[in-house]
Coordinates of C-alpha atoms and ligand atoms in Angstrom, one line a residue:
X125 CA -43.6 130.6 202.1
X126 CA -42.4 133.6 204.1
X127 CA -39.1 135.0 202.8
X128 CA -38.7 138.2 204.7
X129 CA -39.3 139.5 208.2
X130 CA -39.0 143.3 208.9
X131 CA -40.3 145.9 211.4
X132 CA -42.5 147.6 208.8
X133 CA -43.7 146.5 205.4
X134 CA -45.0 149.3 203.2
X135 CA -47.1 148.5 200.2
X136 CA -46.8 151.1 197.4
X137 CA -43.7 153.3 197.0
X138 CA -45.4 156.5 195.9
X139 CA -46.2 159.8 197.7
X140 CA -48.0 158.1 200.6
X141 CA -45.5 155.3 201.2
X142 CA -42.1 156.8 200.6
X143 CA -41.9 159.5 203.3
X144 CA -42.9 156.8 205.9
X145 CA -40.1 154.5 204.5
X146 CA -37.6 157.4 204.9
X147 CA -38.7 158.5 208.4
X148 CA -38.8 155.0 209.9
X149 CA -35.6 153.8 208.3
X150 CA -33.9 157.0 209.4
X151 CA -35.1 156.2 213.0
X152 CA -33.5 152.7 212.8
X153 CA -36.4 150.5 211.9
X154 CA -36.0 147.8 209.2
X155 CA -38.3 148.7 206.3
X156 CA -39.3 146.7 203.2
X157 CA -41.3 148.5 200.4
X158 CA -43.3 146.3 198.0
X159 CA -44.0 148.0 194.7
X160 CA -46.0 146.5 191.8
X161 CA -44.1 148.4 189.1
X162 CA -40.5 148.5 187.8
X163 CA -37.6 150.3 189.4
X164 CA -36.4 153.0 186.9
X165 CA -33.6 155.4 187.4
X166 CA -33.2 159.1 186.3
X167 CA -31.5 158.1 183.0
X168 CA -34.5 155.9 182.0
X169 CA -36.8 158.8 181.8
X170 CA -36.6 159.9 178.2
X171 CA -39.0 162.4 176.7
X172 CA -40.6 159.8 174.4
X173 CA -43.8 161.4 173.3
X174 CA -45.3 158.4 171.6
X175 CA -44.6 156.1 174.4
X176 CA -46.0 158.4 177.1
X177 CA -49.2 159.3 175.1
X178 CA -50.0 156.2 173.1
X179 CA -48.5 153.2 175.0
X180 CA -48.8 152.4 178.6
X181 CA -45.2 152.7 179.5
X182 CA -45.7 153.5 183.2
X183 CA -49.1 151.8 183.8
X184 CA -50.4 148.3 183.3
X185 CA -52.1 147.1 180.2
X186 CA -55.8 147.6 180.8
X187 CA -56.5 144.3 179.0
X188 CA -54.7 142.5 181.8
X189 CA -55.5 144.8 184.7
X190 CA -58.7 146.8 184.1
X191 CA -60.9 148.7 186.4
X192 CA -64.7 148.7 186.0
X193 CA -66.2 152.2 186.0
X194 CA -69.8 152.8 186.9
X195 CA -71.1 155.9 185.2
X196 CA -74.6 157.4 185.4
X197 CA -76.5 156.9 182.1
X198 CA -79.2 159.1 180.5
X199 CA -81.9 157.3 182.5
X200 CA -80.2 158.0 185.7
X201 CA -79.1 154.3 186.2
X202 CA -75.5 153.2 186.6
X203 CA -73.7 151.5 183.7
X204 CA -70.6 149.5 184.5
X205 CA -67.9 149.3 181.8
X206 CA -64.4 147.8 182.1
X207 CA -61.7 150.3 181.2
X208 CA -60.3 147.7 178.7
X209 CA -63.4 148.6 176.6
X210 CA -63.9 152.3 177.4
X211 CA -60.2 153.2 177.1
X212 CA -60.5 155.2 180.3
X213 CA -57.5 154.8 182.6
X214 CA -57.5 154.9 186.4
X215 CA -53.9 153.8 186.7
X216 CA -51.6 156.8 187.1
X217 CA -48.0 155.7 187.4
X218 CA -47.0 152.2 188.5
X219 CA -43.3 152.3 189.1
X220 CA -41.0 152.9 192.1
X221 CA -42.0 156.3 193.3
X222 CA -45.5 156.0 192.0
X223 CA -47.4 158.6 190.0
X224 CA -45.4 161.3 191.8
X225 CA -42.7 160.6 189.2
X226 CA -45.0 162.0 186.6
X227 CA -46.6 165.0 188.4
X228 CA -46.1 168.6 187.4
X229 CA -45.1 169.6 190.9
X230 CA -47.7 172.4 191.4
X231 CA -47.5 172.4 195.2
X232 CA -50.2 173.8 197.4
X233 CA -51.0 173.5 201.1
X234 CA -54.5 173.0 202.3
X235 CA -55.9 176.1 204.1
X236 CA -57.1 176.0 207.7
X237 CA -60.7 176.1 206.6
X238 CA -60.3 172.8 204.8
X239 CA -59.9 171.0 208.1
X240 CA -63.3 172.3 209.4
X241 CA -65.6 172.5 206.4
X242 CA -68.7 171.3 208.3
X243 CA -68.2 173.8 211.1
X244 CA -67.5 176.7 208.6
X245 CA -70.1 176.0 205.9
X246 CA -72.6 173.6 207.4
X247 CA -74.0 170.4 206.0
X248 CA -75.1 170.0 202.3
X249 CA -77.9 167.7 201.3
X250 CA -76.6 164.7 199.5
X251 CA -73.0 165.2 200.7
X252 CA -71.1 163.5 203.6
X253 CA -69.2 166.6 204.6
X254 CA -67.3 166.2 207.9
X255 CA -64.5 168.0 209.8
X256 CA -61.1 166.4 210.1
X257 CA -59.9 164.9 213.4
X258 CA -56.8 167.1 213.2
X259 CA -56.4 170.8 212.4
X260 CA -54.1 172.8 210.1
X261 CA -51.8 173.5 213.1
X262 CA -51.2 169.7 213.5
X263 CA -50.0 169.4 209.9
X264 CA -48.2 172.7 209.5
X265 CA -44.8 171.5 211.0
X266 CA -44.8 168.7 208.4
X267 CA -45.7 171.0 205.5
X268 CA -42.7 172.9 206.6
X269 CA -40.4 169.9 206.8
X270 CA -41.5 168.8 203.3
X271 CA -40.4 172.1 201.9
X272 CA -36.8 171.4 203.2
X273 CA -36.7 167.6 202.5
X274 CA -38.3 167.6 199.1
X275 CA -36.9 170.9 198.0
X276 CA -39.7 173.3 197.2
X277 CA -39.0 176.4 195.2
X278 CA -41.0 179.5 195.7
X279 CA -41.2 182.9 197.3
X280 CA -43.5 184.4 199.9
X281 CA -45.0 187.6 198.7
X282 CA -47.7 189.7 200.3
X283 CA -51.0 188.0 199.4
X284 CA -54.4 188.1 201.1
X285 CA -54.9 184.4 201.4
X286 CA -51.5 183.0 202.3
X287 CA -51.7 180.1 204.7
X288 CA -50.1 180.5 208.2
X289 CA -46.5 179.2 208.1
X290 CA -43.8 178.6 210.7
X291 CA -40.8 179.5 208.5
X292 CA -40.3 182.8 206.8
X293 CA -39.8 181.7 203.2
X294 CA -39.2 178.7 200.9
X295 CA -35.8 177.1 201.1
X296 CA -35.2 177.5 197.3
X297 CA -35.9 180.5 195.1
X298 CA -38.7 180.3 192.5
X299 CA -38.0 178.3 189.3
X300 CA -37.5 180.4 186.2
X301 CA -40.7 182.0 185.0
X302 CA -42.0 182.5 181.6
X303 CA -42.6 186.1 180.3
X304 CA -46.4 185.3 180.2
X305 CA -46.4 185.1 184.0
X306 CA -46.0 188.9 184.3
X307 CA -48.7 189.4 181.7
X308 CA -51.1 187.3 183.8
X309 CA -50.1 189.2 186.9
X310 CA -50.9 192.5 185.2
X311 CA -54.2 191.2 183.8
X312 CA -55.2 190.0 187.3
X313 CA -54.3 193.4 188.8
X314 CA -56.4 195.2 186.2
X315 CA -59.4 193.1 187.3
X316 CA -58.7 193.5 191.0
X317 CA -57.6 189.9 191.4
X318 CA -54.5 188.8 193.3
X319 CA -52.3 186.5 191.3
X320 CA -50.6 183.9 193.5
X321 CA -47.0 182.8 192.8
X322 CA -47.2 179.0 192.9
X323 CA -44.5 177.0 194.7
X324 CA -43.1 174.0 192.8
X325 CA -41.7 170.7 194.1
X326 CA -38.9 171.3 191.7
X327 CA -35.3 172.2 192.6
X328 CA -34.4 175.7 191.2
X329 CA -30.7 175.0 192.2
X330 CA -28.7 171.9 192.8
X331 CA -29.2 170.5 196.3
X332 CA -30.0 167.4 198.3
X333 CA -27.7 165.4 196.0
X334 CA -29.9 166.2 193.1
X335 CA -29.4 168.4 190.0
X336 CA -31.5 171.5 189.4
X337 CA -34.3 171.8 186.8
X338 CA -33.1 171.8 183.2
X339 CA -36.5 173.3 182.0
X340 CA -37.1 170.4 179.6
X341 CA -40.6 171.7 179.0
X342 CA -41.8 168.2 179.4
X343 CA -42.7 167.9 183.1
X344 CA -46.3 166.8 183.8
X345 CA -46.8 163.2 182.6
X346 CA -43.1 162.7 182.0
X347 CA -40.4 161.4 184.4
X348 CA -37.5 163.7 185.3
X349 CA -34.0 162.8 184.2
X350 CA -32.3 165.6 186.1
X351 CA -33.5 164.6 189.6
X352 CA -34.9 168.1 190.1
X353 CA -38.5 167.0 190.4
X354 CA -39.4 166.2 194.0
X355 CA -41.3 162.9 193.2
X356 CA -41.2 160.2 195.9
X357 CA -38.4 158.2 194.2
X358 CA -35.9 161.1 194.1
X359 CA -36.9 162.9 197.2
X360 CA -37.7 160.2 199.8
X361 CA -36.6 156.7 198.6
X362 CA -33.0 157.6 197.6
X363 CA -32.3 159.0 201.1
X364 CA -34.3 156.1 202.7
X365 CA -32.0 153.6 200.8
X366 CA -28.9 155.5 201.9
X367 CA -29.7 154.6 205.6
X368 CA -29.0 151.0 204.7
X369 CA -32.2 150.0 206.6
X370 CA -34.7 150.3 203.7
X371 CA -35.1 147.8 200.9
X372 CA -37.4 148.1 197.9
X373 CA -38.8 145.1 196.1
X374 CA -40.1 146.1 192.6
X375 CA -42.5 143.9 190.5
X376 CA -44.2 142.9 193.7
X377 CA -47.9 142.9 193.2
X378 CA -49.5 142.6 196.7
X379 CA -52.6 140.4 196.3
X380 CA -53.8 140.4 199.9
X381 CA -52.9 141.0 203.5
X382 CA -53.3 138.0 205.7
X383 CA -54.7 138.5 209.2
X384 CA -54.9 136.1 212.1
X385 CA -57.7 135.0 214.5
X386 CA -57.0 138.0 216.7
X387 CA -57.4 140.4 213.8
X388 CA -53.7 141.4 213.4
X389 CA -52.0 141.5 210.0
X390 CA -49.3 138.8 209.9
X391 CA -48.2 138.8 206.3
X392 CA -48.5 140.4 202.9
X393 CA -48.9 138.0 200.0
X394 CA -47.5 139.2 196.7
X395 CA -46.8 137.9 193.1
X396 CA -43.3 138.5 191.9
X397 CA -42.1 139.2 188.4
X398 CA -42.4 135.5 187.5
X399 CA -45.9 135.2 189.0
X400 CA -44.6 133.2 192.0
X401 CA -46.6 133.8 195.2
X402 CA -44.5 135.0 198.1
X403 CA -45.1 136.3 201.6
X404 CA -43.5 139.0 203.7
X405 CA -44.0 139.0 207.5
X406 CA -43.7 142.2 209.5
X407 CA -44.7 143.8 212.8
X408 CA -46.6 146.6 211.2
X409 CA -48.0 147.2 207.7
X410 CA -48.6 150.5 205.9
X411 CA -50.8 150.5 202.8
X412 CA -50.2 153.3 200.3
X413 CA -51.4 152.0 196.9
X414 CA -53.3 155.2 195.9
X415 CA -56.9 155.6 196.8
X416 CA -58.7 153.1 194.5
X417 CA -56.1 150.3 194.9
X418 CA -55.8 150.8 198.6
X419 CA -59.5 150.2 199.1
X420 CA -59.4 147.3 196.7
X421 CA -56.5 145.6 198.5
X422 CA -58.3 145.9 201.9
X423 CA -61.5 144.6 200.4
X424 CA -59.7 141.6 198.8
X425 CA -58.0 140.8 202.2
X426 CA -60.7 138.9 204.0
X427 CA -59.7 137.0 207.1
X428 CA -61.2 135.2 210.1
X429 CA -62.2 138.5 211.8
X430 CA -62.9 140.4 208.6
X431 CA -65.4 138.6 206.3
X432 CA -66.1 141.8 204.4
X433 CA -62.5 142.8 203.9
X434 CA -59.7 144.0 206.2
X435 CA -60.7 146.8 208.6
X436 CA -64.1 146.8 207.0
X437 CA -66.5 145.4 209.6
X438 CA -68.0 149.0 209.6
X439 CA -68.6 148.7 205.8
X440 CA -66.7 152.0 205.4
X441 CA -63.7 150.8 203.2
X442 CA -64.1 152.3 199.7
X443 CA -66.7 154.8 200.6
X444 CA -66.4 158.6 200.1
X445 CA -63.9 158.3 197.3
X446 CA -62.8 161.8 196.2
X447 CA -61.4 163.3 193.1
X448 CA -60.4 166.9 192.3
X449 CA -63.6 168.5 191.0
X450 CA -63.6 171.3 188.4
X451 CA -62.4 171.3 184.8
X452 CA -60.3 173.4 182.5
X453 CA -60.3 176.1 179.9
X454 CA -58.0 177.9 177.5
X455 CA -57.5 180.8 175.1
X456 CA -55.2 181.3 172.2
X457 CA -52.6 184.2 172.3
X458 CA -52.2 185.0 168.6
X459 CA -48.7 186.0 167.6
X460 CA -49.9 188.5 164.9
X461 CA -52.0 190.4 167.5
X462 CA -49.2 190.6 170.0
X463 CA -46.5 192.3 167.8
X464 CA -43.0 190.9 167.2
X465 CA -41.5 191.6 170.6
X466 CA -44.2 190.0 172.7
X467 CA -44.7 187.2 170.1
X468 CA -41.0 186.3 170.5
X469 CA -41.3 186.4 174.2
X470 CA -44.3 184.1 174.1
X471 CA -42.4 181.6 172.0
X472 CA -40.0 181.0 174.9
X473 CA -39.9 177.3 175.8
X474 CA -39.0 175.8 179.2
X475 CA -39.7 178.2 182.1
X476 CA -42.9 177.8 184.1
X477 CA -45.9 180.0 184.4
X478 CA -46.4 179.5 188.2
X479 CA -49.5 181.7 188.6
X480 CA -52.8 180.8 190.2
X481 CA -55.8 182.5 191.7
X482 CA -57.1 181.6 195.1
X483 CA -59.3 184.8 195.7
X484 CA -62.4 182.6 195.8
X485 CA -61.1 179.8 198.0
X486 CA -64.1 180.9 200.2
X487 CA -66.7 182.5 197.9
X488 CA -68.3 185.5 199.6
X489 CA -70.6 186.6 196.8
X490 CA -74.3 187.1 197.5
X491 CA -75.1 186.4 193.8
X492 CA -73.6 182.9 194.3
X493 CA -74.9 182.0 197.8
X494 CA -76.4 183.9 200.8
X495 CA -73.5 183.0 203.1
X496 CA -69.8 182.1 202.6
X497 CA -69.3 179.1 200.4
X498 CA -66.4 176.8 199.8
X499 CA -64.8 177.7 196.5
X500 CA -61.4 176.7 195.0
X501 CA -58.4 177.8 192.9
X502 CA -57.5 178.4 189.3
X503 CA -54.1 177.4 188.0
X504 CA -52.6 178.8 184.8
X505 CA -50.2 177.0 182.5
X506 CA -49.1 176.9 178.9
X507 CA -50.4 174.0 176.8
X508 CA -48.1 171.0 177.0
X509 CA -45.7 171.1 174.0
X510 CA -46.0 167.4 173.3
X511 CA -47.0 167.3 169.6
X512 CA -48.4 163.8 169.8
X513 CA -50.8 164.9 172.5
X514 CA -51.6 168.0 170.5
X515 CA -52.4 166.0 167.3
X516 CA -54.5 163.6 169.4
X517 CA -56.6 166.5 170.6
X518 CA -56.6 168.4 167.3
X519 CA -57.9 165.4 165.2
X520 CA -61.5 166.1 166.3
X521 CA -63.4 169.2 165.1
X522 CA -67.2 169.5 165.8
X523 CA -67.4 165.7 166.3
X524 CA -65.8 165.1 162.9
X525 CA -62.5 163.2 162.6
X526 CA -59.9 165.3 160.8
X527 CA -57.1 163.6 158.7
X528 CA -54.7 164.3 155.9
X529 CA -54.4 167.9 154.7
X530 CA -57.1 169.5 157.0
X531 CA -55.3 167.9 160.1
X532 CA -51.9 169.1 158.8
X533 CA -53.3 172.7 158.4
X534 CA -54.8 172.6 161.9
X535 CA -51.5 171.4 163.4
X536 CA -49.7 174.1 161.5
X537 CA -52.0 176.7 163.0
X538 CA -51.3 175.3 166.5
X539 CA -47.5 175.6 166.1
X540 CA -47.2 178.7 164.0
X541 CA -50.1 181.1 164.6
X542 CA -50.7 181.1 168.3
X543 CA -49.8 179.7 171.7
X544 CA -52.5 178.3 174.0
X545 CA -52.7 179.5 177.6
X546 CA -54.7 177.0 179.7
X547 CA -56.2 177.0 183.1
X548 CA -57.3 174.3 185.4
X549 CA -60.0 174.7 188.0
X550 CA -59.6 172.8 191.3
X551 CA -62.5 172.7 193.7
X552 CA -63.9 170.2 196.3
X553 CA -65.4 167.0 195.1
X554 CA -68.1 166.7 197.8
X555 CA -68.0 163.3 199.4
X556 CA -71.2 161.5 198.6
X557 CA -72.8 158.0 198.6
X558 CA -72.5 157.6 194.8
X559 CA -68.7 157.8 194.7
X560 CA -67.1 154.6 196.1
X561 CA -64.9 151.6 195.4
X562 CA -66.2 148.0 195.6
X563 CA -65.0 144.7 194.1
X564 CA -66.3 143.8 190.7
X565 CA -68.3 140.5 191.0
X566 CA -66.9 139.0 187.8
X567 CA -63.9 140.9 186.2
X568 CA -60.6 139.6 187.5
X569 CA -57.0 140.8 186.8
X570 CA -54.1 138.7 185.5
X571 CA -53.6 137.1 188.9
X572 CA -57.2 136.1 189.3
X573 CA -58.0 138.9 191.8
X574 CA -61.3 140.8 191.6
X575 CA -60.7 144.3 190.2
X576 CA -61.9 147.5 191.6
X577 CA -65.3 148.7 190.5
X578 CA -65.4 152.5 190.8
X579 CA -68.7 154.4 191.0
X580 CA -68.0 158.0 190.0
X581 CA -71.1 160.0 191.0
X582 CA -70.6 163.7 191.7
X583 CA -72.6 166.3 193.6
X584 CA -74.3 169.0 191.5
X585 CA -72.8 171.7 193.8
X586 CA -69.3 170.9 192.4
X587 CA -70.3 172.0 189.0
X588 CA -71.7 175.2 190.2
X589 CA -68.5 176.1 192.1
X590 CA -66.4 175.0 189.1
X591 CA -68.4 177.2 186.7
X592 CA -68.0 180.2 189.0
X593 CA -64.3 179.8 189.1
X594 CA -64.0 179.1 185.3
X595 CA -65.8 182.4 184.6
X596 CA -63.3 184.3 186.6
X597 CA -60.4 182.6 184.8
X598 CA -62.0 183.3 181.4
X599 CA -62.1 187.0 182.4
X600 CA -58.3 186.9 182.9
X601 CA -57.8 185.4 179.4
X602 CA -60.1 188.0 177.9
X603 CA -58.2 190.7 179.6
X604 CA -55.0 189.2 178.1
X605 CA -56.6 189.6 174.6
X606 CA -56.8 185.8 174.0
X607 CA -58.9 184.5 171.1
X608 CA -61.3 181.6 171.3
X609 CA -61.6 181.7 175.1
X610 CA -63.5 178.6 176.3
X611 CA -63.9 176.3 179.3
X612 CA -65.5 173.1 180.3
X613 CA -66.6 172.1 183.7
X614 CA -67.9 168.6 184.2
X615 CA -68.5 165.9 186.8
X616 CA -66.1 163.6 185.0
X617 CA -63.3 162.8 187.5
X618 CA -59.6 163.4 186.8
X619 CA -58.2 160.0 187.7
X620 CA -54.7 161.4 188.4
X621 CA -56.1 163.3 191.4
X622 CA -57.8 160.8 193.7
X623 CA -58.2 160.5 197.4
X624 CA -60.6 159.2 200.1
X625 CA -62.0 155.7 200.5
X626 CA -60.5 155.1 203.9
X627 CA -61.3 158.3 205.7
X628 CA -59.8 159.1 209.1
X629 CA -62.0 160.2 212.0
X630 CA -62.9 159.7 215.6
X631 CA -65.9 157.5 215.1
X632 CA -65.2 153.9 214.0
X633 CA -68.7 153.6 212.7
X634 CA -68.2 156.3 210.1
X635 CA -64.4 156.1 209.5
X636 CA -61.8 153.5 208.7
X637 CA -58.8 155.1 210.3
X638 CA -58.2 156.9 213.6
X639 CA -56.5 160.4 213.8
X640 CA -53.1 158.7 213.4
X641 CA -54.2 156.9 210.2
X642 CA -54.1 153.6 212.0
X643 CA -57.1 151.3 211.2
X644 CA -59.7 151.4 214.0
X645 CA -60.2 147.7 213.7
X646 CA -56.6 146.5 213.1
X647 CA -53.9 147.6 215.6
X648 CA -50.9 147.1 213.2
X649 CA -52.3 148.5 210.0
X650 CA -51.8 152.1 208.7
X651 CA -52.9 153.8 205.5
X652 CA -50.8 156.8 204.4
X653 CA -51.8 157.7 200.8
X654 CA -54.6 160.2 200.0
X655 CA -57.2 157.6 201.1
X656 CA -57.3 159.1 204.6
X657 CA -58.7 162.4 203.4
X658 CA -62.4 162.8 204.4
X659 CA -62.7 165.9 202.3
X660 CA -60.3 166.8 199.6
X661 CA -59.7 170.5 199.7
X662 CA -59.5 172.5 196.6
X663 CA -55.9 172.0 195.6
X664 CA -53.8 169.1 194.2
X665 CA -53.1 166.7 197.1
X666 CA -49.5 165.7 197.0
X667 CA -48.0 168.2 199.5
X668 CA -50.7 167.2 202.0
X669 CA -50.0 163.4 201.4
X670 CA -46.3 163.9 202.0
X671 CA -46.9 166.0 205.1
X672 CA -49.4 163.6 206.6
X673 CA -47.2 160.6 205.8
X674 CA -44.4 162.2 207.8
X675 CA -46.9 163.0 210.6
X676 CA -48.1 159.3 210.7
X677 CA -44.5 158.0 210.7
X678 CA -43.7 160.1 213.7
X679 CA -46.8 158.8 215.5
X680 CA -45.6 155.2 214.6
X681 CA -42.4 156.1 216.3
X682 CA -44.4 157.4 219.3
X683 CA -42.9 160.9 219.0
X684 CA -45.6 163.5 218.9
X685 CA -49.1 163.9 220.1
X686 CA -51.9 164.2 217.5
X687 CA -55.1 166.0 218.1
X688 CA -57.3 168.8 217.0
X689 CA -55.5 171.9 217.9
X690 CA -57.0 174.6 215.7
Ligands
LIG857 C1 -49.6 163.5 185.1 C2 -49.8 163.8 186.6 C3 -49.6 165.1 187.0 C4 -49.8 165.4 188.4 N1 -49.5 166.7 188.8 C5 -49.6 167.0 190.1 C6 -49.3 168.3 190.6 O1 -48.9 169.2 189.9 N2 -49.4 168.5 191.9 C7 -49.8 167.6 192.8 O2 -49.9 167.9 194.0 N3 -50.1 166.3 192.4 C8 -50.0 166.0 191.1 N4 -50.3 164.7 190.6 C9 -50.9 163.8 191.6 C10 -49.8 163.0 192.4 O3 -49.0 162.3 191.6 C11 -50.6 162.1 193.4 O4 -51.4 163.0 194.3 C12 -49.7 161.3 194.3 O5 -48.7 160.7 193.6 C13 -50.6 160.3 195.0 O6 -49.8 159.6 196.0 P1 -50.2 158.1 196.3 O7 -49.2 157.6 197.3 O8 -51.6 158.0 196.6 O9 -50.1 157.3 194.9 P2 -48.8 157.0 194.0 O10 -47.8 158.1 194.2 O11 -49.3 156.7 192.7 O12 -48.2 155.7 194.7 C14 -49.0 154.4 194.7 C15 -48.0 153.3 194.4 O13 -48.6 152.1 194.8 C16 -48.3 151.1 193.9 N5 -49.3 150.0 194.0 C17 -50.6 150.0 193.7 N6 -51.2 148.9 194.0 C18 -50.2 148.0 194.5 C19 -50.2 146.7 194.9 N7 -51.3 145.9 195.0 N8 -49.0 146.2 195.3 C20 -47.8 146.9 195.3 N9 -47.8 148.2 194.9 C21 -49.0 148.8 194.5 C22 -48.4 151.8 192.6 O14 -47.7 151.1 191.5 C23 -47.7 153.1 192.9 O15 -46.3 153.1 192.7 C24 -50.1 164.4 189.3 C25 -50.3 163.1 188.8 C26 -50.1 162.8 187.5 C27 -50.3 161.4 187.0
LIG858 S1 -35.9 168.9 184.3 FE1 -37.4 170.3 185.3 S2 -39.0 170.6 183.7 FE2 -37.8 168.7 183.1 S3 -39.0 167.0 184.1 FE3 -37.4 167.7 185.5 S4 -38.4 169.1 186.9 FE4 -39.7 168.9 185.1

């Protein structure tokens, strides 16, 4: 039974869906957002360490809603294991506003070269590298709008790799910075590197009907109770609701999109909180469930014209799934070695580090490769203060489980003797034929729907680039005098940073979406989460997802031309 009719139905209320909801509602369209998770408000986000680390408070129980992950085993074959058995989790945040509620808010734009990687660096064997159908100049006005509308805090300083921008500076001054930021800056200068001041999607002063950051120290993986964090719920959905033309239906698990004999989507079928099946009809549908679940929903939505899944007569849905490649590293800054003044400064809690290195976004180093090569960035941060998370990591030493007094002593060391400075390496996950989403033939979720099977093959080149960047970051930690400097680069995907699966492009045989992120095969279907990205770039995706979602919304309103302009 159909219970709602609206201009646009958006499935998924996170970073890809919410800006569309805001822009279209603001323009006078009626918008209904269907979201599988609950609707929480600022005051519900407590810093409950146990709940966030040990219990799935913002994600479904894997027993009821698993994924199946295909990993390469020692013989080179693929082994499929449900996440209910492996403990791995490919859910990231299922609540109104999506996983953007839980992000750290490190915000980076892509650089112009990300839009034309094939042209700039040429093909790579075993990788499906392509250029984007739009250029940086097409997205720049929307990056700029996001700064204003989400509230990005930062400061433009002279830097060799700064992206072209249409406004002079960020609308909000930088968030407060930890004393260690200046030390990192100095260490980089000593090495001839250029530390970059990282913008944050966090309000440094009250604005946009939201409070400013309270420097809780618990940002990444935790929801924000001040409203300062520019997640989709606070930044886009609150103003969308204020138009009076946007409604959000939480606990609405969309099971399939129903298409007619002409190949148009006519309804979204969802299960409500009681498990009742309901349908929503609309003129247009926007899917933004995050990369894996977007592909899964389309594959589960067969119809008279789409026997292999909606918009999938090309067989492209689910292919070229991307993650952020790289890894992480750390070093311990020991209080005794620093002396009392610097040790006291290092113990400061709350302010952010906000320092990164993008000197090797394009690697021009003959010892690495003959010509210029796509590189990435390094982001510095202090270890998350969550003691439960720390204990969880500290309980293993050399493969042995620590408990009792040895574990207590180790934790004591973590809290009293030093502070760990971490870094994360972000580089391109080269799109390849061994990284894709399909439907598992036997495992079903609580509603009886086939779950996503995710093959997670990586390209060997990603590890080489990651190692190159990690070595540079280790040098910075050594220059800072850190002890136990170490890093790990692997082909294991970080599930919180996923994209691809429904790439946009000009050729319907090799892409799912056109340049406006409308399905080539379905005239009233759009995809606006990170699924559209044919290559991922070497930075976290959310600013790009926000900007592109705004761009697509304007195209839906017929406002601006899209095309390759740079
Ligand atoms: C701990 C953490 C830290 C992060 N830090 C950063 C950072 O510092 N910088 C950065 O740029 N990015 C960061 N990210 C990543 C960022 O959150 C994502 O890039 C972004 O939220 C992705 O947007 P999305 O729209 O694809 O997915 P989401 O924002 O997750 O939204 C998808 C929504 O769709 C809903 N949904 C899924 N399936 C269905 C269905 N069938 N029916 C109805 N609804 C459905 C989900 O419940 C979810 O709410 C971080 C993420 C995490 C988890
Ligand atoms: S108050 Fe600041 S530090 Fe705390 S969660 Fe919000 S944005 Fe992050």
